[in-house]
Amino acid sequence: MGFRCGIVGLPNAGKSTIFNALTAAGAEVASYPFCTIQPNVGIVPVPDKRLEDLARSIHPKKVTPTTLEFFDIAGLVKGASKGEGLGNQFLDHIRNVDAIAHAVRCFENRNVAHVFCSIDPVRDVEVVNTELILADLQTLEKRMAKVEKLHRVGAKEAALELEVYREAQRFLDRGEMAKRLNFTGEKKTVLADLHLLTAKPGFYVANADQGELKGEGVFLKAMMDWAEKEGKRVVVICGDLEAEIAELKEEEREEFRKELGLEGSSLERLIRVGYGILDLVTFYTTVSAELRAWTITQGTPAPKAAGKIHTDMERGFIRAEVISFSEFINCGSEHVAKEKGLLRSEGKEYLVQDGDIIHFRFNV
């Protein structure tokens, strides 16, 4: 698994259109609010040119890419935290995602209703962010009620938990997102256990039309300016256009995107941003004629990376035999790499690097 991404936004922001373009999962799409009643879930392979290059070099019987999981929930509306609309019912479905993609409408279309009857990306962002904050406050209130009871009967861990909860509550009450809390150590662990939505890394997905992509409108610029002020990344997508591109032949798709100034597919751009904000890297294994990609956090020690494959490999870790992707491709084979002394033996302290090809030695 690469990472899990939850898609949030107002109704008719284009979440389901984007979801379909990214996953080809066929989520229902309509021009009226609350079309998405149940959360849509889609799993897609992560495009990986290095994996393709390795496969051409070693000719494995099986190639398994890492994957990305999308959760598309019903649109949020103002007052969702108080029971308005349907979206707030499904926020729990994305509490365990790694990152949140906030879809924002940056296009006009008379045939697609807007809940506020006008297009204003910044206003829409603030409405959804407020609802996420209010949902987190509800989570805190429920947890605090339980922990206060434990504190009254002398539970040792309750005092620290209450301290963290109250500080987070004060922060959220000021309209701040929980991800800006600078907790460390045990406090950081306590906060993470809450799975607060506003504590998760996030980015914006600006859903624009072709006019906006060509710089002929004001909505996309307003969105980009706001994101820059917040220090957040933006992936620009034309949902309807991507749906059309998906029906073209592979060789025609890239040419069409270049004409519009888009670099790579929407999925590839979204993955680059997601990997960047989550600080993720990919390593590769070749076991039993299978070439496989794995995603981990940068700075992961070799035994932990082995545990991603199987817990026994972490428990019985002996060493990791490592060669970088570039060295392997330059050599053309593992045999040549060994002859040149490029296959390294690394111990428990080794931090796995992006593009490493690894054989884990272990004994249980």
XYZ file of C-alpha atoms in Angstrom, residues 29-224:
196
model
C -21.886 11.280 -10.732
C -24.823 13.712 -10.946
C -25.436 17.460 -10.903
C -27.355 17.622 -7.638
C -26.095 17.640 -4.035
C -25.625 14.453 -2.005
C -25.344 12.138 -4.997
C -22.671 10.194 -3.103
C -24.646 8.527 -0.308
C -22.239 5.737 0.614
C -18.472 6.313 0.622
C -16.794 5.209 -2.602
C -13.520 3.312 -2.245
C -11.044 2.808 -5.062
C -7.616 1.158 -5.124
C -5.253 1.992 -7.980
C -1.696 0.877 -8.793
C 0.895 3.620 -8.399
C 2.493 4.434 -11.789
C 6.207 3.674 -11.417
C 8.647 4.021 -14.301
C 11.473 2.522 -12.229
C 9.410 -0.604 -11.661
C 8.817 -0.855 -15.415
C 12.540 -0.436 -16.125
C 13.428 -3.142 -13.595
C 10.840 -5.497 -15.094
C 12.348 -5.037 -18.568
C 15.777 -5.790 -17.137
C 15.089 -8.900 -15.022
C 11.944 -10.321 -16.707
C 10.116 -11.467 -13.534
C 7.112 -13.762 -13.763
C 5.073 -11.344 -11.693
C 5.249 -7.560 -11.163
C 3.376 -6.017 -8.225
C 3.267 -2.221 -7.881
C 2.448 -0.427 -4.671
C -1.105 0.963 -4.505
C -3.039 4.072 -3.551
C -6.447 3.859 -1.861
C -9.030 6.625 -2.317
C -12.077 7.284 -0.138
C -14.700 9.600 -1.640
C -17.332 10.669 0.906
C -20.571 12.613 0.578
C -20.245 16.381 0.212
C -19.963 18.429 3.387
C -22.183 21.467 3.864
C -22.228 24.336 6.318
C -23.689 22.955 9.533
C -22.687 19.361 8.791
C -21.292 19.002 12.316
C -24.799 19.845 13.620
C -26.522 17.306 11.420
C -27.015 19.284 8.208
C -26.574 17.328 4.998
C -25.080 13.854 4.824
C -21.326 14.309 4.685
C -20.640 14.462 8.412
C -22.036 10.926 8.801
C -19.112 9.621 6.796
C -16.177 11.544 8.242
C -15.391 8.538 10.413
C -14.665 6.614 7.212
C -11.605 8.786 6.587
C -10.263 9.092 10.136
C -7.677 6.409 9.359
C -6.460 7.800 6.032
C -2.903 9.086 5.715
C -3.749 12.326 3.908
C -6.777 14.404 2.954
C -7.358 15.796 -0.532
C -9.713 18.777 -0.355
C -11.562 19.136 -3.681
C -12.432 22.755 -4.491
C -14.650 23.903 -7.335
C -12.958 26.439 -9.623
C -15.375 26.482 -12.559
C -18.776 27.871 -13.537
C -21.461 25.667 -15.025
C -25.150 26.555 -15.046
C -26.053 22.894 -15.264
C -24.189 22.016 -12.048
C -25.768 23.583 -8.975
C -23.675 25.144 -6.205
C -24.989 24.986 -2.646
C -24.267 28.733 -2.226
C -25.458 29.659 -5.744
C -22.095 31.297 -6.558
C -18.485 30.255 -7.139
C -15.963 31.337 -4.501
C -13.118 28.857 -3.876
C -11.784 30.608 -0.770
C -15.204 30.725 0.889
C -15.776 27.063 0.061
C -12.405 26.072 1.554
C -13.166 27.948 4.769
C -16.608 26.319 5.091
C -15.206 22.783 4.782
C -12.245 23.523 7.075
C -14.642 24.868 9.710
C -16.738 21.694 9.538
C -13.620 19.539 9.918
C -12.616 21.564 12.988
C -16.099 21.217 14.484
C -16.055 17.461 13.839
C -12.710 17.216 15.638
C -14.086 19.201 18.577
C -16.886 16.645 18.868
C -14.306 13.850 18.874
C -12.377 15.618 21.638
C -15.464 16.230 23.753
C -16.464 12.560 23.623
C -12.952 11.374 24.475
C -12.565 13.919 27.273
C -15.787 12.789 28.920
C -14.437 9.228 29.117
C -10.950 10.202 30.274
C -12.248 12.574 32.956
C -14.022 9.618 34.578
C -10.763 7.644 34.545
C -8.912 10.627 35.980
C -11.320 10.845 38.892
C -10.580 7.231 39.852
C -6.813 7.797 39.697
C -5.774 6.401 36.291
C -2.161 7.558 35.799
C -2.247 8.027 32.027
C -5.460 10.103 32.211
C -3.719 13.272 33.452
C -1.451 13.521 30.389
C -4.305 12.693 28.012
C -6.498 15.412 29.517
C -3.670 17.921 29.221
C -3.277 17.142 25.525
C -7.023 17.143 24.864
C -7.591 20.483 26.566
C -4.713 22.116 24.751
C -5.978 20.749 21.424
C -9.487 21.930 22.263
C -8.288 25.478 22.953
C -6.401 25.421 19.654
C -9.404 24.231 17.637
C -11.712 26.698 19.381
C -9.581 29.481 17.886
C -10.222 28.078 14.400
C -6.744 26.584 14.070
C -6.088 23.214 12.415
C -4.706 20.549 14.779
C -1.755 19.814 12.469
C -0.191 23.086 13.648
C 0.114 21.800 17.218
C 3.806 21.300 17.915
C 3.602 18.353 20.305
C 6.553 16.021 20.806
C 7.162 12.724 22.614
C 4.253 11.263 24.578
C 2.013 14.238 23.823
C 2.476 13.677 20.100
C 1.528 10.009 20.533
C -1.619 10.897 22.515
C -2.698 13.367 19.835
C -2.059 10.846 17.033
C -4.289 8.288 18.769
C -7.241 10.665 18.330
C -7.030 10.481 14.510
C -8.167 14.105 14.243
C -9.046 15.101 10.698
C -7.372 18.502 10.950
C -4.152 16.888 12.221
C -3.659 15.001 8.957
C -1.403 16.220 6.143
C -3.487 17.621 3.336
C -3.489 19.318 -0.031
C -6.017 20.901 -2.364
C -7.379 19.491 -5.609
C -8.535 22.440 -7.697
C -11.240 21.235 -10.082
C -11.057 23.696 -12.975
C -12.439 23.915 -16.501
C -10.351 24.364 -19.638
C -10.810 28.145 -19.578
C -9.321 28.328 -16.079
C -6.443 26.066 -17.146
C -5.624 28.519 -19.940
C -5.631 31.455 -17.506
C -8.922 32.867 -18.760
C -10.670 32.906 -15.353
C -10.231 34.194 -11.806
C -11.241 31.182 -9.700
C -8.115 29.079 -10.109
C -5.870 32.066 -9.380
C -7.824 32.808 -6.189
C -7.412 29.180 -5.137
C -3.679 29.167 -5.848
